[in-house]
Short mmCIF file of C-alpha atoms and ligand atoms in Angstrom, two decimals:
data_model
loop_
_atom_site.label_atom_id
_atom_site.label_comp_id
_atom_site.label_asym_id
_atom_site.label_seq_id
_atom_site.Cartn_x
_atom_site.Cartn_y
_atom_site.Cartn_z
CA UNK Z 19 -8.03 12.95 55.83
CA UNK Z 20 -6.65 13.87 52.46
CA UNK Z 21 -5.61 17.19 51.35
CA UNK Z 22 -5.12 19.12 48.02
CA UNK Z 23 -2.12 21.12 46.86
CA UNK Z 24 -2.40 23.19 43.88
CA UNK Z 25 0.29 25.46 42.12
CA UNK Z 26 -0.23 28.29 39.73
CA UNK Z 27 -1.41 26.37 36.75
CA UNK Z 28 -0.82 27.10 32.97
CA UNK Z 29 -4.10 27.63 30.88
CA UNK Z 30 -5.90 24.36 31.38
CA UNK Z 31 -6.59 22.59 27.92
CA UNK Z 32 -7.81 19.68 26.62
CA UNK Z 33 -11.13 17.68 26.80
CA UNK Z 34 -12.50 15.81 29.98
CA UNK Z 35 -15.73 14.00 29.86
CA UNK Z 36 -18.41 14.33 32.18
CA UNK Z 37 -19.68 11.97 35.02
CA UNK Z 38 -23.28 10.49 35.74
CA UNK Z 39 -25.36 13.19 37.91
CA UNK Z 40 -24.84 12.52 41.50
CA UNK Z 41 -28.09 14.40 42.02
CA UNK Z 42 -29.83 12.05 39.64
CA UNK Z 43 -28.30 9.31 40.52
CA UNK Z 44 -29.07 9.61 44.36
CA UNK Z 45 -32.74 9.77 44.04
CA UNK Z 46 -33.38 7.29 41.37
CA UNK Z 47 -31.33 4.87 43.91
CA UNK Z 48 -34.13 5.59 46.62
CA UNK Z 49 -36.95 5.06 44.05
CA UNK Z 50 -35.43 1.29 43.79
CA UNK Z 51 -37.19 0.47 46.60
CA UNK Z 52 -40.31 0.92 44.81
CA UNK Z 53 -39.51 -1.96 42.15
CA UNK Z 54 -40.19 -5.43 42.77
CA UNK Z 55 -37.74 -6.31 40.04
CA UNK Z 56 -34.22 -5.58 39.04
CA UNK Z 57 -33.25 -2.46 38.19
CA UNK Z 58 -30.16 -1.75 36.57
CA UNK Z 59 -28.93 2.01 36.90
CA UNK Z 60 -25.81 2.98 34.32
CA UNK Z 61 -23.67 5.87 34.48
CA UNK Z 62 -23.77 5.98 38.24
CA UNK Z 63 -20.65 7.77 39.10
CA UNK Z 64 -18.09 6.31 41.54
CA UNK Z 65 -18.60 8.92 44.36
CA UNK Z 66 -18.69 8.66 48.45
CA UNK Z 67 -22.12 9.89 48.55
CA UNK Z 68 -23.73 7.25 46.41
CA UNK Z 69 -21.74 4.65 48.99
CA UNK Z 70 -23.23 6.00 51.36
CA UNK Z 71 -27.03 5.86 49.90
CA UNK Z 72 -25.63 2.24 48.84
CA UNK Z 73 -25.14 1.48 52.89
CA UNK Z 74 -28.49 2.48 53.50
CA UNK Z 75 -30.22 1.17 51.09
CA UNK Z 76 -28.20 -2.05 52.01
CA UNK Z 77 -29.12 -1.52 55.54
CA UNK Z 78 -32.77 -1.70 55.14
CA UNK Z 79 -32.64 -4.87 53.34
CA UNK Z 80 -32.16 -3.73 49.67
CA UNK Z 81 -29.31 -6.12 47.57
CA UNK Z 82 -26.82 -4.43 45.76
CA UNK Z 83 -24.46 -5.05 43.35
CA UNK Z 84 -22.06 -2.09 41.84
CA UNK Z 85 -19.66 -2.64 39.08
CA UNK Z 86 -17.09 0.84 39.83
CA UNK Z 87 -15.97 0.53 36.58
CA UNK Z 88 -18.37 0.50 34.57
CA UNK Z 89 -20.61 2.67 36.66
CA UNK Z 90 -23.58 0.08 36.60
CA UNK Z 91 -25.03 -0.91 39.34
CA UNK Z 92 -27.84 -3.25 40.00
CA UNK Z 93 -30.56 -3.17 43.04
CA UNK Z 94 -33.30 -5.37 44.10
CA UNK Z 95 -35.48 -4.54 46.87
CA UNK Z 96 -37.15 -7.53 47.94
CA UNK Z 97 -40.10 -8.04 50.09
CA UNK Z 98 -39.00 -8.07 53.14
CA UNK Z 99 -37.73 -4.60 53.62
CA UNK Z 100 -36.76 -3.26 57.29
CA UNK Z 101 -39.11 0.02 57.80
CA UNK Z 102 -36.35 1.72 59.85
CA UNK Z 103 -33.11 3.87 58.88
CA UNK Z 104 -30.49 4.60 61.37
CA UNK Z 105 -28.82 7.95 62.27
CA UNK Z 106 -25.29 6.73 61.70
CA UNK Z 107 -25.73 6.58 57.58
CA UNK Z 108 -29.05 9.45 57.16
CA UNK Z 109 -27.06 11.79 59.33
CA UNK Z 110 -24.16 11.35 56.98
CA UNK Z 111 -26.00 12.65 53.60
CA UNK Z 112 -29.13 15.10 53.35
CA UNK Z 113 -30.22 13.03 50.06
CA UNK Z 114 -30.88 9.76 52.18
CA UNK Z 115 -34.18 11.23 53.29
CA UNK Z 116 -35.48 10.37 50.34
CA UNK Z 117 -36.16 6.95 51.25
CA UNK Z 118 -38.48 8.00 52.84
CA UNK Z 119 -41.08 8.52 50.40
CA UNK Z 120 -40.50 5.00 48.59
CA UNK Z 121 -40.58 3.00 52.11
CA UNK Z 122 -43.43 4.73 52.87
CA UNK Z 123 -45.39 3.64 49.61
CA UNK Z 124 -43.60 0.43 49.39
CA UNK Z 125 -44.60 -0.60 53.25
CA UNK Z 126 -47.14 1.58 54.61
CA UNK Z 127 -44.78 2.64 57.43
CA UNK Z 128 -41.35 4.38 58.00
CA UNK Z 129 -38.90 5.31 60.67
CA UNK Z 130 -36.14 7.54 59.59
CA UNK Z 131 -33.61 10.10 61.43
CA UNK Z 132 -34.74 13.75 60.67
CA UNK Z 133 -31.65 15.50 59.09
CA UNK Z 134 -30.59 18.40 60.73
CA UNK Z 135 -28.77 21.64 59.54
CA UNK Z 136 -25.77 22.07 57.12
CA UNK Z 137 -22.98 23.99 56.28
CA UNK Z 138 -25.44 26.01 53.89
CA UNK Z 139 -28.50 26.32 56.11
CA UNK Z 140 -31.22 24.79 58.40
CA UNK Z 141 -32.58 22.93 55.57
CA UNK Z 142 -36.10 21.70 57.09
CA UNK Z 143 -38.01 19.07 55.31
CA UNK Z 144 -41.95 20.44 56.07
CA UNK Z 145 -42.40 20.31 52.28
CA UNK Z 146 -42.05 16.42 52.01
CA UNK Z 147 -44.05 15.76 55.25
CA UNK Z 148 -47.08 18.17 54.46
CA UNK Z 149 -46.84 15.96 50.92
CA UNK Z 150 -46.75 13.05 52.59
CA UNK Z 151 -50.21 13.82 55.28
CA UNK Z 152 -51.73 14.87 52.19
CA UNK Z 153 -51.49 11.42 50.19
CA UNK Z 154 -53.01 10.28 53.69
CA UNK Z 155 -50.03 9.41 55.92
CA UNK Z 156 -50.36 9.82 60.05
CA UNK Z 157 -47.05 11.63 60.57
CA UNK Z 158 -44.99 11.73 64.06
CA UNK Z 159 -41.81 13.42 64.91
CA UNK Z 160 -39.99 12.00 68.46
CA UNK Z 161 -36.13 12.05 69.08
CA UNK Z 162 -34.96 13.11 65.83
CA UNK Z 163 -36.97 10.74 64.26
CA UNK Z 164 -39.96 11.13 61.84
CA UNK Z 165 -42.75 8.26 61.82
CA UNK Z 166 -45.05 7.82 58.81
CA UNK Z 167 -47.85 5.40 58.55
CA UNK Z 168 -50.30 4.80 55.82
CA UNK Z 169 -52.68 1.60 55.73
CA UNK Z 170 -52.54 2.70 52.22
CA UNK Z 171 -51.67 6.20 50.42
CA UNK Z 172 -54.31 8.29 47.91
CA UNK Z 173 -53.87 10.37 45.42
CA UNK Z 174 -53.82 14.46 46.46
CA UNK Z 175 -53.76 18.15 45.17
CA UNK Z 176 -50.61 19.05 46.52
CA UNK Z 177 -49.45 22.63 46.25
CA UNK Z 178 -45.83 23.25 47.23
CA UNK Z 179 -44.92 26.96 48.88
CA UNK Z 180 -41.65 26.63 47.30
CA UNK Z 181 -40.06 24.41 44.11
CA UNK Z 182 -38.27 22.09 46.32
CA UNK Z 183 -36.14 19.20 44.84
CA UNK Z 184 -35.81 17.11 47.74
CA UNK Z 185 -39.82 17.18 48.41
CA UNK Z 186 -40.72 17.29 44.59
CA UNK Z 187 -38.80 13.74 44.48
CA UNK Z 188 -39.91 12.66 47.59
CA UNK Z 189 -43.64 13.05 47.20
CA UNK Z 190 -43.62 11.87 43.57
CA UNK Z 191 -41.42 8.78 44.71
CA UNK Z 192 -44.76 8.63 47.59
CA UNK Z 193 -47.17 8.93 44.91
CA UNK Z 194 -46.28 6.31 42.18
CA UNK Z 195 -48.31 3.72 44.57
CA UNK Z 196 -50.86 5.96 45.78
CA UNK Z 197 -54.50 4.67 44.94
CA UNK Z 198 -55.44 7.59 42.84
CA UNK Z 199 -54.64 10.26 41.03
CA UNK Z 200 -51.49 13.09 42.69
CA UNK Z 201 -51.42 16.92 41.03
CA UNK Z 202 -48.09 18.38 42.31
CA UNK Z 203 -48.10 21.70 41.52
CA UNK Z 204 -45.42 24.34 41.96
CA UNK Z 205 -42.93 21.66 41.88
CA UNK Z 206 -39.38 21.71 40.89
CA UNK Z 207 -38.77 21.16 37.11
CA UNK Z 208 -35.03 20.33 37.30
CA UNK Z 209 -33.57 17.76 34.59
CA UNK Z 210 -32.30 15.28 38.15
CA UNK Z 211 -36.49 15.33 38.42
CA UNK Z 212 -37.53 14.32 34.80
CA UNK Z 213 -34.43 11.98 34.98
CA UNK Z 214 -36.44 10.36 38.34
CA UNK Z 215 -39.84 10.49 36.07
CA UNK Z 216 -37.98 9.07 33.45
CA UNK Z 217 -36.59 6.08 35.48
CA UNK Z 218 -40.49 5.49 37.09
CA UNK Z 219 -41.85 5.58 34.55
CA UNK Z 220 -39.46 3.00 32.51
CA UNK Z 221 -40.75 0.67 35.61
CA UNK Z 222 -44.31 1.37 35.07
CA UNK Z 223 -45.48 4.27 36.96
CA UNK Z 224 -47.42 6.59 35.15
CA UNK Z 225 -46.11 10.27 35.68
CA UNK Z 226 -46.82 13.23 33.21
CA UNK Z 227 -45.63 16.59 33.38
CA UNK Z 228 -42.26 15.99 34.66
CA UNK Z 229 -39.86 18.94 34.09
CA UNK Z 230 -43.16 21.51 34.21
CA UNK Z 231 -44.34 23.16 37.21
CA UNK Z 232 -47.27 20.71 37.53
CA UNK Z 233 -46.68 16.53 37.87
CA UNK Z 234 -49.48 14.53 37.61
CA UNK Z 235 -48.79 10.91 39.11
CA UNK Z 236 -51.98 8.05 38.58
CA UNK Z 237 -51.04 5.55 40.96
CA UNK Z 238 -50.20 2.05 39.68
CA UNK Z 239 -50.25 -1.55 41.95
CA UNK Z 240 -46.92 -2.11 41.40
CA UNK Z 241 -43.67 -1.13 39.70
CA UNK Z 242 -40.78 -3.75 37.63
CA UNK Z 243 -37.66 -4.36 36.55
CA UNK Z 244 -35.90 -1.72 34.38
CA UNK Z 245 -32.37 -0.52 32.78
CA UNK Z 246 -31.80 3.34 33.16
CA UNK Z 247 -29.02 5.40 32.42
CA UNK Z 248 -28.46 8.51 34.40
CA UNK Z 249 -28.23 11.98 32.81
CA UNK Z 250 -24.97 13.79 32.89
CA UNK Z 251 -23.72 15.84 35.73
CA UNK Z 252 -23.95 19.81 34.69
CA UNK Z 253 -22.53 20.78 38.22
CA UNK Z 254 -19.59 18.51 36.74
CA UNK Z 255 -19.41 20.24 33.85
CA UNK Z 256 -20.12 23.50 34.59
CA UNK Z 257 -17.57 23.48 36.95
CA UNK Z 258 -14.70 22.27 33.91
CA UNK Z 259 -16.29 25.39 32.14
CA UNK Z 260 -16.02 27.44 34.62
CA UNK Z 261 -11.93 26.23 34.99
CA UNK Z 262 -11.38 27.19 31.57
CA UNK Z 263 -12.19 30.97 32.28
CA UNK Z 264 -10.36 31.35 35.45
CA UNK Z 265 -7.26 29.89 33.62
CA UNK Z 266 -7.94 31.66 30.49
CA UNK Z 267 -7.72 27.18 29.05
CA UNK Z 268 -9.86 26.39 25.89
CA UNK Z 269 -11.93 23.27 27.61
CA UNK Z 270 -14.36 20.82 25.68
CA UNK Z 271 -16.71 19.14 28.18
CA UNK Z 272 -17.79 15.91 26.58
CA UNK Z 273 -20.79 14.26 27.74
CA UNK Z 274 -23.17 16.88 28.48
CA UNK Z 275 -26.66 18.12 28.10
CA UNK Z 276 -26.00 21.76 26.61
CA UNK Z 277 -29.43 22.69 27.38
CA UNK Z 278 -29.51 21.97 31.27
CA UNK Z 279 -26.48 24.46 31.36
CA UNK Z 280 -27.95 27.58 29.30
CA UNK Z 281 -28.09 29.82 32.21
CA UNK Z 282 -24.36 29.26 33.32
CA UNK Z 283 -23.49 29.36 29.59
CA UNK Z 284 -25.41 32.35 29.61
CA UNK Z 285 -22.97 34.01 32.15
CA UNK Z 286 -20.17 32.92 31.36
CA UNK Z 287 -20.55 35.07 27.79
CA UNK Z 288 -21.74 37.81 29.69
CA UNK Z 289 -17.93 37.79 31.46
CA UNK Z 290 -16.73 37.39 27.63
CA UNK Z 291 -15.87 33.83 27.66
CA UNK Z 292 -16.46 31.97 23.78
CA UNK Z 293 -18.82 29.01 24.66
CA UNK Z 294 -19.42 26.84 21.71
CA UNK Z 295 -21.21 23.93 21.07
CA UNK Z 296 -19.17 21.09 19.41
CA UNK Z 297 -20.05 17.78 17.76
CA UNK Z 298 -19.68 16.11 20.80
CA UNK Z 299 -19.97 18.52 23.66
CA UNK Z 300 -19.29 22.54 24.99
CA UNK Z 301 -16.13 24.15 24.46
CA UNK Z 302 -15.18 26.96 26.55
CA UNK Z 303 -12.15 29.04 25.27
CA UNK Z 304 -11.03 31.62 27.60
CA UNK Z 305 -8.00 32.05 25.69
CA UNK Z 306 -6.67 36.00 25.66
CA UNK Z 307 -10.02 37.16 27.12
CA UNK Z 308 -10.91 40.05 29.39
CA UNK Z 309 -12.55 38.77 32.07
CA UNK Z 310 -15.39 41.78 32.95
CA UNK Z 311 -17.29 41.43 35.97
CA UNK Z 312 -21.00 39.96 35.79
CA UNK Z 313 -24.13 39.77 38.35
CA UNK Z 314 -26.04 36.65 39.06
CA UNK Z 315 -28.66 35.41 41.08
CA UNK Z 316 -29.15 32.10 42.24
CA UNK Z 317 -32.95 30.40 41.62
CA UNK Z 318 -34.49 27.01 40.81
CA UNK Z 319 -33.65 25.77 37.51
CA UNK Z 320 -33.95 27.26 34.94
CA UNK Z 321 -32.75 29.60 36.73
CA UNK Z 322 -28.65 30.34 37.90
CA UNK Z 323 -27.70 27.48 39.80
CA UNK Z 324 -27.04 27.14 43.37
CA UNK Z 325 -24.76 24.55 42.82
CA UNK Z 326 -22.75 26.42 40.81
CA UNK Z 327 -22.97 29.89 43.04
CA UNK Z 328 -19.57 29.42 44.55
CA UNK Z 329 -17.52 28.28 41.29
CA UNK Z 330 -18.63 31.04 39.55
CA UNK Z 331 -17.90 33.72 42.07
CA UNK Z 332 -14.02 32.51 41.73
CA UNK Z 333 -14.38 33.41 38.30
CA UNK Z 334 -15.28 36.76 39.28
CA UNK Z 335 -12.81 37.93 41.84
CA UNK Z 336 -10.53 37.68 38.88
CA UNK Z 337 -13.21 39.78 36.54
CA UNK Z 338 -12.57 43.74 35.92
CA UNK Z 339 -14.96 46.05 37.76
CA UNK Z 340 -17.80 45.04 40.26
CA UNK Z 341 -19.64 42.12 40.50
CA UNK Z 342 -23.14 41.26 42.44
CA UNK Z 343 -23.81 37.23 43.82
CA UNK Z 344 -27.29 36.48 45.28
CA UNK Z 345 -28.06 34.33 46.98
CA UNK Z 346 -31.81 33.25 46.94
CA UNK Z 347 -32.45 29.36 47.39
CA UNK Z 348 -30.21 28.49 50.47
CA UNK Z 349 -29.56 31.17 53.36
CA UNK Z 350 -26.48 30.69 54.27
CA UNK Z 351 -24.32 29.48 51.37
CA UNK Z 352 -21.19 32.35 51.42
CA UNK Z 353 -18.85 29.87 53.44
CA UNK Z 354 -16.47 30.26 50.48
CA UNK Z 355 -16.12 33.74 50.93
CA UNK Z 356 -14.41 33.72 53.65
CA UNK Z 357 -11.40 31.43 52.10
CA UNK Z 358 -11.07 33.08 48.82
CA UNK Z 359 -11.06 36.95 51.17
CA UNK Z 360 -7.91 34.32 52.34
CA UNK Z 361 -6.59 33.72 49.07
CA UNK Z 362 -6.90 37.88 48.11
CA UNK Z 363 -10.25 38.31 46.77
CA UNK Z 364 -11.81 41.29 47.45
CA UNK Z 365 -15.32 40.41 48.75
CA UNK Z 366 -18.34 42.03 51.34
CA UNK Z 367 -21.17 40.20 51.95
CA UNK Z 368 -24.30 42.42 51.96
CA UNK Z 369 -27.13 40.54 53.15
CA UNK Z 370 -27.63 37.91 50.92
CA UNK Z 371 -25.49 39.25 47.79
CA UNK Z 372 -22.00 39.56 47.74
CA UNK Z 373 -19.94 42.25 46.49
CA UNK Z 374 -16.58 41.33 44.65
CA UNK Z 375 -14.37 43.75 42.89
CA UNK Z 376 -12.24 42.19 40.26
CA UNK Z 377 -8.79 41.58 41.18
CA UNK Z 378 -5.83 41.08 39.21
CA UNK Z 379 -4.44 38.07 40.87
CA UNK Z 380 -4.95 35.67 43.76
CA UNK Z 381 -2.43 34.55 46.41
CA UNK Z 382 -2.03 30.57 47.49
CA UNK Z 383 -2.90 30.24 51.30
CA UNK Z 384 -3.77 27.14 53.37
CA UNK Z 385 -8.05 27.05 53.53
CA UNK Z 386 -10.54 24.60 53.83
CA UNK Z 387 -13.10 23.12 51.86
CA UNK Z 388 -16.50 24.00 54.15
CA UNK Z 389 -18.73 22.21 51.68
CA UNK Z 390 -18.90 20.52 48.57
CA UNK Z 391 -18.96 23.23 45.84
CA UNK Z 392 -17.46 25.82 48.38
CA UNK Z 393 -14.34 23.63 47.63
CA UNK Z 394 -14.77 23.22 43.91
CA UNK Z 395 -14.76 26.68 43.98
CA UNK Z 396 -11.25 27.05 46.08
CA UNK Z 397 -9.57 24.39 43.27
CA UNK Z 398 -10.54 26.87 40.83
CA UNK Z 399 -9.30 29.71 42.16
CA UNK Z 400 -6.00 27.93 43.23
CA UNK Z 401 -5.30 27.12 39.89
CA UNK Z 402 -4.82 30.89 39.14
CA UNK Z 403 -3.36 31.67 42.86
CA UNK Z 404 0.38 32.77 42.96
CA UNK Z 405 2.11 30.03 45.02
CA UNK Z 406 0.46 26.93 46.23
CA UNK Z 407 -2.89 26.61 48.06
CA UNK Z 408 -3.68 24.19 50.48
CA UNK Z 409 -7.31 22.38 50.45
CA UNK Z 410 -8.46 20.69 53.72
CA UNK Z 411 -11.16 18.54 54.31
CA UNK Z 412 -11.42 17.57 50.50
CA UNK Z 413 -13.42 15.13 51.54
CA UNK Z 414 -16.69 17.24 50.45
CA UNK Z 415 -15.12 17.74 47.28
CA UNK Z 416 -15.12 13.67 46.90
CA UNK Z 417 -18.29 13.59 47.86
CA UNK Z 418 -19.40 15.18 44.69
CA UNK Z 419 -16.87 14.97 42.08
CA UNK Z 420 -14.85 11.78 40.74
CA UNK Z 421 -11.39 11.86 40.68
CA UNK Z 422 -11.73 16.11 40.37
CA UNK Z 423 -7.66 16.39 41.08
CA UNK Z 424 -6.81 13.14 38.02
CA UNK Z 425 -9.17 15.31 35.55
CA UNK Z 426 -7.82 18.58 36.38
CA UNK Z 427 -4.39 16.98 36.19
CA UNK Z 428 -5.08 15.46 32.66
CA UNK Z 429 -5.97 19.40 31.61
CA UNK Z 430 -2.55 20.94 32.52
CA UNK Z 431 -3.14 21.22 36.10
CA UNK Z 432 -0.60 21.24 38.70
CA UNK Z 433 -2.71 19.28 41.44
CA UNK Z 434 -1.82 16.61 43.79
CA UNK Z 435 -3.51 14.98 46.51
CA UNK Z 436 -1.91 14.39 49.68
CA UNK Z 437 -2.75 12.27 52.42
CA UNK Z 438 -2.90 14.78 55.46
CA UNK Z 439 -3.09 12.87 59.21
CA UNK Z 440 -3.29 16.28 60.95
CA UNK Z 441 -6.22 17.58 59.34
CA UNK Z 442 -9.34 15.35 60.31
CA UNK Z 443 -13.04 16.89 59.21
CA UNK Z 444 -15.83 16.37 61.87
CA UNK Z 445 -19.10 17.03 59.62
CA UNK Z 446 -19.77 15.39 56.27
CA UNK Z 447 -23.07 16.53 55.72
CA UNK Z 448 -24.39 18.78 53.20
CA UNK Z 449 -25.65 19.19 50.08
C1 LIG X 27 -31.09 19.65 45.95
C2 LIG X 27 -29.70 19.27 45.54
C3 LIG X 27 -28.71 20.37 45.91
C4 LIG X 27 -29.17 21.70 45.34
C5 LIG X 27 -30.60 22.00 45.73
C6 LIG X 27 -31.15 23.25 45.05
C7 LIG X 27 -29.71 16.86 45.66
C8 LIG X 27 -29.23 15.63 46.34
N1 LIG X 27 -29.32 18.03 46.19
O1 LIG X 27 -31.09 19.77 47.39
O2 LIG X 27 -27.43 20.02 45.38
O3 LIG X 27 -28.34 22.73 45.85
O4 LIG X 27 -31.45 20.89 45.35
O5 LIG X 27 -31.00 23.17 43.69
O6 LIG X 27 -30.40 16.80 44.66
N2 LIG X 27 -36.83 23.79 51.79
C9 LIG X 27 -37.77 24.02 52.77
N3 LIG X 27 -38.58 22.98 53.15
C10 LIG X 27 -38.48 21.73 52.60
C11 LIG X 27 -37.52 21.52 51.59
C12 LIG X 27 -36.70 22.56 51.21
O7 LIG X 27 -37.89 25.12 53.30
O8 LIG X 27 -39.24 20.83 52.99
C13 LIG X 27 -35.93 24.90 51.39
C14 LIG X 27 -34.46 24.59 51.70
O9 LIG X 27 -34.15 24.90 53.04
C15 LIG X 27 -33.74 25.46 50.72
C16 LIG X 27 -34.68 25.45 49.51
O10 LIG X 27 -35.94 25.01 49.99
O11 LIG X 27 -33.61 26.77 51.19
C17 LIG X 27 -34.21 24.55 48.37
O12 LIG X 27 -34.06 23.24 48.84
P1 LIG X 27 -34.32 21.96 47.93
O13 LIG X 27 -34.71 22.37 46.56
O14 LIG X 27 -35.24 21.06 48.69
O15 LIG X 27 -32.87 21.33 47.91
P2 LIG X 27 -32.47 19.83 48.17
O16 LIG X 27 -33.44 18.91 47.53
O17 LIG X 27 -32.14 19.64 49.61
#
C-alpha cells in the first residue's frame, strides 16, 4: 500500500490539464453491453476504478481492448454474454451495479451482488430496482444477490423520489431496449448523464431530454457501433481550482467544461478567489487574497457538489471568520473531518453541517485517506500544513484521480509517493 508525503508547498502555479470523467466514463462502459458493435470510448482516464469495471465487464464475456496512453479503449459485447457478476469485482466499486440495467435489457435476465454500505453511507439501490419492476422485470433479492428477469422489458412512467445518478443511468441504460416508450421524471440532470445520452444515442437509441428533469427513452431493437469521447472530469478540475486557493497559486485548468463547474466557481469568488475564464480553460489566481469564510450546501447538480464537499471545506479551515458545510445528498460524508481536526482545523459537526472557524495555519500529522475525495481534500490541505503530512491508504485517491501527486508536482508541489508495507487498507469501496 502506497503512501503520500507532502511538505509545506510554495504557491502552486502553472497549468495542468484535465482528465476524462471517471463518472462518465464508468457508466458509458456498462452501456457497452448494450451495442452489438464496436464501440470505441476516448478520453477514458487511466484510473483503478475503470480496471476494475474493465474486469467485470471482461468477466461476463465482454472483449476489451485499452490503449493507457492514449486513453481509448475499445469494447465489444458479443452475443454470448454470461448473465451473472461475482462479488469479488461488484463488491470492489459501487458503479459496477450499473451493469445491471444493460444485462438486463441486453438478456432478459441478471444476477448481480447487491452492494452494500460505504465509507459515506448505506447507499441502497431501491431507486434502480422499483425502475427496473416498472419496465416489467420480476425482481428477487437472496444472499446478497439481486435477480432480474424480463421475457422482454416495456416502456414506463417512472417517477423517481429522489434525482439519483446511479438509478437515472441505470434505468435509462434498462430502457434503450424496452418495447415502448420510458418518461423518467425527477431524474438526475448531471453532465456524466447527458454524456451517457449522448453516447446512446450516437449508437442509435433514441433518448430526449437528457440533462432536464424529465428523459424520455422510445425503445429501439437494437443498438451499433460508435466512437465517443468522454466529457472532462470537473471533480478533477475543481479540485486543481480549489489547490490554487489553499496555496494562494494562480492555476489554469485546461480541458474543462466551465459551465458544469459554475456553482464551485461560484464559491470560490464568494471566498474572494479571481476565477477567470481563459482561451483555453479556468484560471484560478489566489495570489495575495484574503481568504473569508463561505457557506455551502451540497445538492444534485446544478447544485454544490458532493464530490467536491470535502475539498472545499480545506479551503475553508484556512478562510477568516465562520463557515457552514451541509451536507444533504449522502448522510454520512464528514470522514474528513476528523483528519483535518488532526491536522489543526477547527471543526464541529452539527448534525449534518459542519462548523469551521478559519484558522491561520495547519499543522502536518500522519492521517488517512477514508475515501476518495476525503483524501483529495487532505492533499490540499497538506500542501499548506507546516511540516509534512502523511496520507495512508491513497489508494482511494487513485481510484479517482490520475497521477494526482505527478500533477501536483508539475505545479510547485512538494509531493512524493512512497511505497508504505506497514499500512495495508481493508475496504476499497466507495464512491
Ligand atoms: C454518483 C457518483 C458519486 C456522486 C453521487 C452524487 C458515480 C460513479 N458516482 O453516485 O461520485 O457523489 O452520484 O452526485 O457516478 N439513493 C437512494 N436509493 C437509490 C439510489 C440512491 O436512496 O436507489 C440515495 C443515496 O443513498 C444517496 C443519494 O441517493 O444518499 C444520491 O445517490 P446517487 O445520486 O445515486 O449517487 P451514485 O449514483 O451512487
Amino acid at each position: 500500500m502506497a503512501k503520500f508525503v507532502i511538505s509545506n508547498s510554495p504557491p502552486l502555479k502553472g497549468s495542468v490539464k484535465v482528465c476524462g470523467s471517471k463518472n462518465a466514463v464508468l457508466p458509458v462502459l456498462a452501456a457497452g453491453i448494450l451495442s452489438e458493435g464496436t464501440c470505441v470510448i476516448r478520453e477514458a482516464p487511466n484510473l483503478s476504478d475503470v480496471q476494475t469495471m474493465e474486469k467485470l465487464l471482461e468477466s461476463i464475456g465482454v472483449k476489451i481492448k485499452t490503449d493507457e496512453d492514449s486513453g481509448v479503449i475499445e469494447l465489444y459485447a458479443q452475443d454470448s454474454l454470461n448473465w451473472e457478476a461475482s462479488y469479488d469485482l461488484v463488491g470492489k466499486m459501487r458503479a459496477s451495479f450499473l451493469i445491471m440495467g444493460p444485462l438486463l435489457a441486453r438478456l432478459g435476465r441478471v444476477h448481480v451482488p447487491l452492494p452494500g454500505g460505504c465509507a459515506i453511507g448505506t447507499r441502497p439501490v431501491d431507486l434502480h430496482l422499483k425502475g427496473f419492476v416498472a419496465l416489467g422485470a420480476k425482481i428477487e433479492q437472496e444472499h446478497g444477490y439481486v435477480r432480474a428477469t424480463a421475457k422482454r422489458l416495456h416502456g414506463a412512467r417512472i417517477y423517481l423520489d429522489f434525482p439519483s445518478v446511479g438509478a437515472t443511468e441505470n434505468i435509462m441504460m434498462a430502457a434503450v431496449l424496452a418495447d415502448g416508450v420510458t418518461v423518467l421524471e425527477n431524474c438526475a440532470v448531471e453532465p456524466e448523464i447527458v454524456d451517457l445520452a449522448n453516447f446512446l444515442n450516437s449508437a442509435g437509441a433514441e433518448i430526449r431530454g437528457a440533462g432536464t428533469d424529465t428523459i424520455r427513452i422510445s425503445g429501439v431493437k437494437s443498438l451499433r457501433e460508435t466512437d465517443h469521447t468522454v466529457i472532462p472530469d470537473r471533480i478533477e478540475a475543481g479540485t486543481f481550482m480549489v489547490a490554487a486557493g489553499v496555496t494562494g497559486g494562480d492555476i489554469t485548468v485546461t480541458n474543462v467544461v466551465a459551465d458544469h463547474l459554475k456553482p464551485l466557481i461560484a464559491k470560490l469568488k464568494e471566498v474572494n478567489l479571481v476565477v477567470s475564464e481563459t482561451e483555453n480553460g479556468l484560471r484560478v489566481n489566489g495570489d495575495n487574497v484574503h481568504l473569508k469564510a463561505a457557506d455551502a450546501k451540497t445538492l444534485p447538480y446544478p447544485g454544490f457538489p458532493t464530490d467536491m464537499q470535502a475539498q472545499f471545506m480545506s479551503l475553508l479551515t484556512l478562510a477568516e471568520g465562520t463557515s457552514i458545510v451541509t451536507e444533504t445528498v449522502f448522510e454520512n460524508r464528514f470522514m474528513h473531518v476528523g483528519e483535518l481536526k488532526r491536522m489543526g482545523a477547527e471543526i464541529k459537526i452539527e448534525s449534518r453541517s459542519a462548523v469551521i472557524e478559519g484558522v491561520k495555519n495547519l499543522t502536518g500529522a500522519q492521517v488517512k485517506a477514508t475515501d476518495l475525495r476525503a483524501g483529495a481534500a487532505l492533499a490540499l490541505a497538506a500542501l499548506r500544513a507546516k511540516g509534512d503530512t502523511e496520507i495512508g491508504d491513497i489508494y482511494h485517491i487513485e481510484r479517482g484521480y490520475c497521477d494526482l501527486d505527478k500533477k501536483l508536482r508539475s505545479l510547485g508541489a512538494k509531493i512524493v509517493r512512497v511505497e508504505d508495507p506497514k499500512n495495508q487498507g481493508d475496504c476499497e469501496k466507495n464512491n
